[in-house]
Short mmCIF file of C-alpha atoms in Angstrom, two decimals:
data_model
loop_
_atom_site.label_atom_id
_atom_site.label_comp_id
_atom_site.label_asym_id
_atom_site.label_seq_id
_atom_site.Cartn_x
_atom_site.Cartn_y
_atom_site.Cartn_z
CA MET A 22 -41.58 -127.10 26.19
CA PRO A 23 -39.02 -125.51 28.49
CA ALA A 24 -36.75 -122.85 26.98
CA ARG A 25 -33.68 -124.93 27.60
CA MET A 26 -35.05 -127.89 25.72
CA HIS A 27 -36.14 -125.63 22.82
CA SER A 28 -32.65 -124.20 22.51
CA THR A 29 -31.07 -127.62 22.58
CA PHE A 30 -33.46 -128.85 19.93
CA GLY A 31 -32.55 -125.89 17.69
CA GLU A 32 -28.85 -126.50 18.16
CA ASP A 33 -29.25 -130.20 17.30
CA ARG A 34 -31.12 -129.24 14.16
CA ALA A 35 -28.36 -126.81 13.27
CA SER A 36 -25.68 -129.44 13.79
CA ALA A 37 -27.57 -131.87 11.58
CA SER A 38 -27.90 -129.23 8.88
CA GLU A 39 -24.23 -128.39 9.12
CA ARG A 40 -23.38 -132.05 8.63
CA ALA A 41 -25.77 -132.12 5.71
CA ILE A 42 -23.92 -129.23 4.13
CA GLY A 43 -20.72 -131.20 4.19
CA ARG A 44 -22.23 -134.53 3.00
CA GLN A 45 -24.80 -133.54 0.39
CA PRO A 46 -23.39 -131.42 -2.44
CA GLY A 47 -26.71 -131.61 -4.40
CA ARG A 48 -29.22 -130.07 -1.93
CA ILE A 49 -29.08 -128.46 1.48
CA GLY A 50 -32.09 -129.40 3.62
CA ASN A 51 -35.55 -130.52 2.44
CA GLY A 52 -37.91 -129.79 5.32
CA CYS A 53 -40.11 -126.88 6.35
CA GLY A 54 -39.85 -124.92 9.55
CA ARG A 55 -36.11 -125.49 10.08
CA ARG A 56 -34.34 -122.57 11.74
CA PHE A 57 -30.63 -121.90 12.34
CA SER A 58 -29.11 -119.72 14.98
CA GLY A 59 -26.51 -117.00 14.20
CA ALA A 60 -23.75 -119.23 15.58
CA ALA A 61 -24.67 -121.98 13.12
CA LEU A 62 -24.50 -119.57 10.20
CA ARG A 63 -21.08 -118.31 11.24
CA ALA A 64 -19.83 -121.85 11.65
CA ALA A 65 -21.11 -122.79 8.20
CA PHE A 66 -19.34 -119.80 6.73
CA HIS A 67 -15.94 -120.23 8.36
CA ARG A 68 -15.49 -123.94 8.86
CA GLU A 69 -15.47 -125.47 5.38
CA ALA A 70 -15.11 -122.43 3.09
CA LYS A 71 -11.96 -122.90 1.02
CA SER A 72 -12.38 -119.86 -1.28
CA PRO A 73 -14.37 -116.60 -1.40
CA ALA A 74 -16.87 -118.13 -3.85
CA LEU A 75 -17.42 -121.21 -1.69
CA ALA A 76 -17.83 -119.06 1.42
CA ILE A 77 -20.59 -117.08 -0.25
CA LEU A 78 -22.19 -120.36 -1.36
CA ARG A 79 -22.28 -121.70 2.21
CA CYS A 80 -23.70 -118.46 3.55
CA ALA A 81 -26.41 -118.41 0.87
CA SER A 82 -27.38 -122.00 1.64
CA ALA A 83 -27.67 -121.29 5.34
CA LEU A 84 -29.79 -118.21 4.69
CA SER A 85 -32.04 -120.30 2.49
CA LEU A 86 -32.64 -122.69 5.38
CA ARG A 87 -33.42 -119.80 7.75
CA SER A 88 -35.92 -118.27 5.32
CA GLY A 89 -38.18 -121.31 5.37
CA CYS A 90 -39.10 -123.97 2.87
CA ARG A 91 -37.28 -122.92 -0.31
CA SER A 92 -35.67 -124.87 -3.06
CA VAL A 93 -31.96 -124.21 -3.45
CA PRO A 94 -30.33 -124.37 -6.86
CA PRO A 95 -27.54 -126.86 -7.41
CA ASP A 96 -24.17 -126.10 -5.87
CA GLY A 97 -22.50 -125.96 -9.28
CA PHE A 98 -24.70 -123.14 -10.55
CA VAL A 99 -24.47 -121.12 -7.34
CA ALA A 100 -20.74 -121.63 -7.12
CA MET A 101 -20.22 -120.43 -10.68
CA LYS A 102 -22.43 -117.39 -10.13
CA ALA A 103 -20.80 -116.51 -6.83
CA ALA A 104 -17.34 -116.96 -8.25
CA THR A 105 -18.23 -114.64 -11.11
CA VAL A 106 -19.37 -111.96 -8.67
CA ALA A 107 -16.71 -112.38 -5.96
CA VAL A 108 -13.56 -113.39 -7.81
CA GLN A 109 -13.76 -111.84 -11.25
CA PRO A 110 -13.94 -108.04 -11.49
CA THR A 111 -16.93 -106.47 -13.14
CA GLU A 112 -16.08 -105.84 -16.77
CA HIS A 113 -17.69 -103.18 -18.91
CA PRO A 114 -17.22 -102.83 -22.66
CA MET A 115 -14.53 -100.17 -23.36
CA SER A 116 -15.42 -97.19 -25.47
CA GLU A 117 -13.06 -95.24 -27.71
CA HIS A 118 -14.10 -92.08 -25.84
CA ASP A 119 -13.23 -93.36 -22.35
CA ASP A 120 -9.96 -91.35 -22.36
CA TYR A 121 -11.58 -88.20 -23.78
CA GLU A 122 -10.37 -84.91 -22.32
CA PRO A 123 -11.86 -81.49 -22.97
CA GLU A 124 -10.04 -79.01 -25.17
CA HIS A 125 -7.34 -77.15 -23.28
CA ALA A 126 -6.05 -73.64 -23.93
CA ALA A 127 -2.93 -73.53 -26.11
CA SER A 128 0.25 -73.74 -24.06
CA PRO A 129 3.04 -71.15 -24.43
CA THR A 130 5.24 -73.81 -26.01
CA ASP A 131 2.57 -74.51 -28.64
CA GLN A 132 2.25 -70.80 -29.41
CA ILE A 133 6.01 -70.45 -29.86
CA ALA A 134 6.11 -73.50 -32.13
CA GLN A 135 3.30 -72.13 -34.29
CA GLU A 136 4.93 -68.69 -34.58
CA LEU A 137 8.26 -70.26 -35.53
CA GLN A 138 6.50 -72.33 -38.18
CA LEU A 139 4.64 -69.32 -39.62
CA TYR A 140 7.12 -66.47 -39.28
CA GLY A 141 10.49 -68.00 -38.45
CA TYR A 142 12.76 -66.87 -35.62
CA ARG A 143 12.25 -63.26 -34.54
CA PRO A 144 14.15 -62.16 -31.43
CA SER A 145 12.59 -59.47 -29.26
CA GLU A 146 13.99 -55.97 -28.90
CA ASP A 147 15.86 -56.83 -25.68
CA GLU A 148 17.53 -59.94 -27.13
CA ALA A 149 20.63 -60.26 -29.25
CA ASP A 150 19.93 -61.30 -32.83
CA PRO A 151 22.05 -64.35 -33.78
CA ARG A 152 21.35 -63.92 -37.49
CA PRO A 153 24.25 -62.50 -39.52
CA VAL A 154 24.16 -59.06 -41.13
CA PRO A 155 24.27 -58.82 -44.94
CA GLU A 156 27.66 -58.93 -46.60
CA ASP A 157 29.07 -55.63 -47.86
CA ARG A 158 29.03 -56.73 -51.50
CA ILE A 159 25.35 -57.68 -51.24
CA ILE A 160 24.55 -54.30 -49.66
CA GLU A 161 26.40 -52.43 -52.40
CA GLY A 162 24.49 -54.34 -55.07
CA ALA A 163 21.16 -53.60 -53.40
CA VAL A 164 21.94 -49.88 -53.14
CA ALA A 165 22.94 -49.78 -56.80
CA ASP A 166 19.63 -51.40 -57.75
CA ILE A 167 17.71 -48.85 -55.66
CA PHE A 168 19.35 -45.86 -57.34
CA ASP A 169 19.18 -47.36 -60.82
CA ALA A 170 15.47 -48.04 -60.44
CA LEU A 171 14.77 -44.55 -59.07
CA ILE A 172 16.83 -42.69 -61.68
CA SER A 173 15.55 -44.70 -64.65
CA THR A 174 11.96 -44.17 -63.52
CA VAL A 175 12.06 -40.45 -62.70
CA ALA A 176 14.63 -39.12 -65.19
CA ASP A 177 13.29 -37.42 -68.33
CA THR A 178 9.82 -37.13 -66.85
CA SER A 179 7.89 -34.31 -65.20
CA LEU A 180 9.35 -35.51 -61.89
CA ASP A 181 12.90 -34.86 -63.05
CA PRO A 182 13.20 -31.60 -61.03
CA ASP A 183 12.50 -33.60 -57.88
CA LEU A 184 15.09 -36.27 -58.59
CA ASP A 185 17.89 -34.67 -56.56
CA ASP A 186 15.67 -34.34 -53.51
CA LEU A 187 14.47 -37.91 -53.87
CA LEU A 188 18.02 -39.21 -54.09
CA TRP A 189 19.06 -37.09 -51.11
CA SER A 190 16.13 -38.45 -49.08
CA THR A 191 17.15 -42.00 -49.97
CA VAL A 192 20.59 -41.45 -48.47
CA ASN A 193 19.07 -39.64 -45.51
CA MET A 194 16.80 -42.63 -44.82
CA PHE A 195 19.84 -44.82 -44.13
CA HIS A 196 21.51 -42.01 -42.18
CA ARG A 197 18.50 -41.78 -39.84
CA ALA A 198 18.60 -45.54 -39.36
CA VAL A 199 22.24 -45.23 -38.27
CA GLU A 200 21.30 -42.54 -35.76
CA ARG A 201 18.55 -44.73 -34.29
CA ALA A 202 21.04 -47.55 -33.88
CA ASP A 203 23.42 -45.15 -32.11
CA ARG A 204 20.68 -44.13 -29.67
CA LYS A 205 19.96 -47.77 -28.89
CA LEU A 206 23.66 -48.28 -28.26
CA ASP A 207 23.68 -45.36 -25.83
CA ASP A 208 20.71 -46.87 -23.97
CA ASN A 209 22.51 -50.21 -23.86
CA GLU A 210 25.60 -48.54 -22.40
CA GLN A 211 23.56 -46.91 -19.63
CA ALA A 212 21.87 -50.22 -18.83
CA GLN A 213 25.26 -51.93 -18.58
CA LYS A 214 26.52 -49.25 -16.19
CA ARG A 215 23.44 -49.69 -14.02
CA LEU A 216 23.90 -53.46 -13.87
CA GLN A 217 27.59 -53.02 -13.07
CA ARG A 218 26.59 -51.13 -9.93
CA GLU A 219 23.95 -53.73 -9.07
CA GLN A 220 26.25 -56.75 -9.32
CA ASP A 221 25.95 -58.77 -6.10
CA GLY A 222 27.68 -61.99 -7.12
CA SER A 223 24.43 -63.74 -8.04
CA GLU A 224 24.05 -65.68 -11.26
CA VAL A 225 20.91 -63.75 -12.19
CA LYS A 226 22.67 -60.36 -12.31
CA SER A 227 25.64 -61.88 -14.10
CA VAL A 228 23.45 -63.41 -16.80
CA GLN A 229 21.57 -60.13 -17.26
CA LEU A 230 24.85 -58.26 -17.77
CA GLU A 231 26.13 -60.86 -20.24
CA ARG A 232 22.88 -60.55 -22.17
CA LEU A 233 23.30 -56.77 -22.40
CA ILE A 234 26.87 -57.19 -23.64
CA ASP A 235 25.70 -59.57 -26.38
CA LEU A 236 22.91 -57.15 -27.28
CA GLY A 237 25.40 -54.28 -27.52
CA GLN A 238 27.67 -56.22 -29.84
CA SER A 239 24.69 -57.11 -32.01
CA LEU A 240 23.68 -53.43 -32.17
CA ILE A 241 27.20 -52.45 -33.23
CA GLU A 242 27.08 -54.94 -36.10
CA ARG A 243 23.69 -53.61 -37.17
CA ARG A 244 24.87 -50.00 -37.03
CA ASP A 245 28.01 -50.74 -39.05
CA SER A 246 25.95 -52.54 -41.67
CA LEU A 247 23.57 -49.58 -41.92
CA GLU A 248 26.58 -47.29 -42.36
CA VAL A 249 27.61 -49.38 -45.38
CA PHE A 250 24.12 -48.78 -46.79
CA ARG A 251 24.38 -45.04 -46.17
CA ASP A 252 27.92 -44.60 -47.49
CA GLY A 253 27.13 -46.61 -50.62
CA ALA A 254 24.02 -44.53 -51.20
CA ALA A 255 26.05 -41.33 -50.68
CA ASP A 256 28.53 -42.45 -53.37
CA HIS A 257 25.70 -43.09 -55.83
CA TYR A 258 24.19 -39.70 -54.95
CA HIS A 259 27.53 -38.03 -55.66
CA ARG A 260 27.84 -39.74 -59.05
CA ALA A 261 24.25 -38.95 -60.01
CA THR A 262 24.15 -35.28 -58.93
CA GLY A 263 27.79 -34.24 -58.97
CA SER A 264 27.57 -32.97 -55.38
CA PRO A 265 28.66 -34.78 -52.21
CA TRP A 266 25.84 -35.77 -49.91
CA SER A 267 25.70 -33.91 -46.58
CA GLN A 268 23.23 -34.25 -43.74
CA ARG A 269 21.13 -31.37 -42.47
CA THR A 270 22.24 -31.76 -38.85
CA GLY A 271 24.54 -33.96 -36.84
CA SER A 272 27.69 -35.78 -37.86
CA ARG A 273 28.31 -38.37 -40.50
CA VAL A 274 30.86 -40.88 -39.28
CA ASN A 275 31.95 -44.35 -40.28
CA HIS A 276 32.67 -46.61 -37.33
CA ARG A 277 34.92 -49.63 -37.24
CA HIS A 278 33.96 -53.02 -35.85
CA LEU A 279 35.01 -53.67 -32.30
CA THR A 280 37.07 -56.77 -31.60
CA ALA A 281 35.10 -59.94 -30.87
CA ALA A 282 37.32 -60.71 -27.87
CA MET A 283 35.49 -58.20 -25.68
CA ILE A 284 33.86 -60.06 -22.82
CA ASP A 285 34.01 -57.63 -19.92
CA SER A 286 31.35 -54.95 -19.74
CA ARG A 287 33.79 -52.21 -18.74
CA ASP A 288 36.07 -53.11 -21.64
CA PHE A 289 33.07 -53.06 -23.96
CA ILE A 290 32.03 -49.56 -22.89
CA ALA A 291 35.58 -48.22 -22.96
CA ALA A 292 36.19 -49.62 -26.44
CA LYS A 293 32.90 -48.21 -27.70
CA ARG A 294 33.72 -44.76 -26.33
CA ARG A 295 37.27 -44.86 -27.66
CA ALA A 296 36.11 -45.91 -31.14
CA GLU A 297 33.50 -43.14 -31.24
CA THR A 298 36.03 -40.54 -30.06
CA GLU A 299 38.55 -41.54 -32.72
CA VAL A 300 35.89 -41.19 -35.41
CA LEU A 301 34.45 -37.88 -34.22
CA VAL A 302 37.92 -36.40 -33.59
CA PRO A 303 40.07 -37.92 -36.35
CA SER A 304 43.74 -38.21 -35.67
CA GLY A 305 46.19 -36.39 -37.91
CA PRO A 306 47.21 -32.79 -38.50
CA LYS A 307 44.33 -30.35 -38.82
CA ILE A 308 44.22 -27.89 -41.73
CA ALA A 309 41.74 -25.00 -41.49
CA PHE A 310 40.22 -23.69 -44.72
CA SER A 311 38.09 -20.63 -45.36
CA GLY A 312 37.01 -18.73 -48.44
CA GLY A 313 34.28 -16.61 -49.91
CA ASP A 314 32.10 -16.84 -52.98
CA THR A 315 34.69 -17.89 -55.55
CA ALA A 316 34.64 -20.37 -58.41
CA ASP A 317 38.40 -20.86 -58.89
CA HIS A 318 38.20 -24.59 -58.27
CA LYS A 319 41.46 -25.38 -60.09
CA LEU A 320 43.51 -23.23 -57.73
CA ILE A 321 41.75 -24.60 -54.67
CA TRP A 322 42.26 -28.21 -55.71
CA ALA A 323 45.91 -27.57 -56.60
CA LYS A 324 46.74 -26.00 -53.23
CA LEU A 325 44.88 -28.67 -51.28
CA ASP A 326 46.71 -31.37 -53.25
CA GLN A 327 50.02 -29.76 -52.28
CA VAL A 328 49.09 -29.83 -48.61
CA HIS A 329 47.82 -33.40 -48.89
CA ALA A 330 51.06 -34.52 -50.51
CA LYS A 331 52.97 -33.21 -47.49
CA HIS A 332 50.44 -34.37 -44.86
CA SER A 333 48.82 -37.54 -46.16
CA ASP A 334 46.88 -38.04 -42.92
CA MET A 335 45.56 -34.48 -42.80
CA VAL A 336 42.09 -33.53 -41.57
CA LEU A 337 40.39 -30.67 -43.43
CA MET A 338 38.35 -28.18 -41.37
CA HIS A 339 36.08 -25.72 -43.17
CA GLY A 340 32.99 -23.60 -42.58
CA GLY A 341 30.50 -25.92 -44.28
CA SER A 342 29.19 -23.25 -46.64
CA PRO A 343 26.76 -24.56 -49.30
CA LYS A 344 28.53 -22.62 -52.05
CA GLY A 345 31.81 -20.97 -52.94
CA ALA A 346 35.31 -21.99 -51.91
CA GLU A 347 34.25 -24.05 -48.92
CA LYS A 348 31.90 -26.20 -51.02
CA ILE A 349 34.74 -26.78 -53.51
CA ALA A 350 37.02 -27.80 -50.64
CA ALA A 351 34.38 -30.19 -49.34
CA LYS A 352 34.12 -31.84 -52.76
CA TRP A 353 37.89 -32.16 -52.88
CA ALA A 354 37.94 -33.90 -49.51
CA GLU A 355 35.13 -36.21 -50.62
CA THR A 356 37.00 -37.15 -53.77
CA ARG A 357 40.39 -37.60 -52.09
CA LYS A 358 38.86 -39.54 -49.17
CA VAL A 359 40.24 -37.02 -46.69
CA PRO A 360 38.46 -36.71 -43.33
CA GLN A 361 36.67 -33.38 -43.05
CA VAL A 362 35.01 -31.51 -40.21
CA ALA A 363 32.45 -28.81 -41.00
CA PHE A 364 32.21 -25.92 -38.51
CA LYS A 365 28.85 -24.44 -39.44
CA PRO A 366 27.78 -21.14 -37.85
CA ASP A 367 25.14 -21.41 -35.14
CA TRP A 368 22.86 -18.60 -36.26
CA THR A 369 20.18 -19.45 -33.71
CA LYS A 370 22.50 -19.09 -30.74
CA HIS A 371 24.86 -16.32 -31.85
CA ALA A 372 22.84 -14.46 -34.51
CA LYS A 373 25.10 -12.09 -36.50
CA ALA A 374 28.16 -13.08 -34.48
CA ALA A 375 27.80 -16.73 -35.53
CA PRO A 376 30.57 -16.70 -38.22
CA PHE A 377 33.07 -15.15 -35.80
CA LYS A 378 32.17 -17.58 -33.04
CA ARG A 379 32.65 -20.32 -35.61
CA ASN A 380 36.18 -19.02 -36.28
CA ASP A 381 36.95 -19.23 -32.56
CA ALA A 382 35.75 -22.83 -32.40
CA MET A 383 37.82 -23.79 -35.43
CA LEU A 384 40.99 -22.27 -34.00
CA ALA A 385 40.36 -23.90 -30.62
CA VAL A 386 41.28 -27.22 -32.25
CA MET A 387 44.74 -25.74 -32.94
CA PRO A 388 45.26 -26.50 -36.64
CA ILE A 389 48.81 -26.61 -37.98
CA GLY A 390 47.90 -24.13 -40.72
CA VAL A 391 45.11 -21.97 -42.12
CA LEU A 392 44.36 -21.65 -45.85
CA ILE A 393 42.59 -18.39 -46.74
CA PHE A 394 41.00 -17.68 -50.12
CA PRO A 395 39.42 -14.35 -51.12
CA GLY A 396 36.25 -13.57 -49.26
CA THR A 397 34.85 -11.12 -46.72
CA GLY A 398 35.71 -9.83 -43.30
CA ILE A 399 34.97 -13.28 -41.88
CA GLN A 400 38.09 -14.66 -43.60
CA ASP A 401 40.15 -11.66 -42.43
CA ASN A 402 38.95 -12.23 -38.86
CA LEU A 403 40.04 -15.88 -39.01
CA ALA A 404 43.47 -14.93 -40.36
CA ASP A 405 44.05 -12.26 -37.69
CA LYS A 406 43.06 -14.56 -34.82
CA ALA A 407 45.23 -17.37 -36.20
CA ARG A 408 48.30 -15.11 -36.34
CA LYS A 409 47.73 -14.07 -32.74
CA LEU A 410 47.76 -17.73 -31.76
CA GLY A 411 50.97 -18.34 -33.72
CA ILE A 412 49.29 -20.50 -36.36
CA PRO A 413 50.72 -20.13 -39.90
CA VAL A 414 48.32 -18.46 -42.35
CA TYR A 415 48.49 -19.01 -46.13
CA ARG A 416 46.56 -16.63 -48.38
CA PHE A 417 45.80 -17.48 -51.99
CA GLY A 418 44.30 -15.40 -54.74
CA THR A 419 45.62 -12.10 -53.35
CA GLY A 420 49.32 -12.80 -53.64
CA GLY A 421 50.11 -13.00 -49.95
CA ALA A 422 50.99 -15.66 -47.40
#
């Protein structure tokens, strides 16, 4: 048979099959040896397909005819199966572990939350502490409990000889805490000065400076609270031992709170320096006092009371001797709540000349008067130098003035 006739015969067969597809919904073709061309398959797929499932059904039927003599399942079954595959998505049974994620490392937020839950809020060293300081009355009660417990435990035991030293060390513990707070304040002041020079108008530098100001104010509150501890302990020491508490080195001062209206860093530093200067150099007339190894405490107290009655804001200056007239004068100042400045000799620097150098330093403050009680050549040296400077000298115990 010529090729042309064979092609025409195949096309006629394909057309008949295509018509059969449209007319017979039950079966598609029933003979053997029927073949369809590619064009016939494409026509069967595109011409009468109304949905994706039906299109697949037509294509499957045509392929069945091309593959030879095969029985084709009913259209209803094929259509349902094809629709299930083509239209409906494949569904798999969900598992409770489908959204499982591996364990992650704890986040910084989680760590902070856990620490707050366990330990509460604890600001770092470079942050201001928003928590309030203890009230003065609570501090005084706590100090009283400390000394009562220590005295009642140690007194009338073999440790009784050590009681004075233990009480002194208790006061000194608070005094050292005050000094540490002062050093932190000095560091804060230097940091503020550095940031003042580095200010460039940016918000970052401004916030850093504000943070340092807040930290400085918090340190001042802490230092003042520690001073209440120390001063209360010193009062209990005085009542328990009969002697005023004095530190080995350095100064013992009692600062005042700065105003809360300070917002500028320069104002903060200036106020801090002014407050410290007023405490270290008390205002009021200065009265110099010097005496030797004497025990006439009644005369000393009487003369100092006379001066205090005339100059209620007086500041007593003495040599800081651990015994004799100067110790009696120190106890008087402690009892009368009079500011006192101890000019102790610097034996390390000046050796034997230390008492005389001390006299020069005392007179350099320019007191309004000098009280001299019987003693040694050190007292005579102070009196002679004071007269040369035009400072009135008052001698007691020897009948002269």
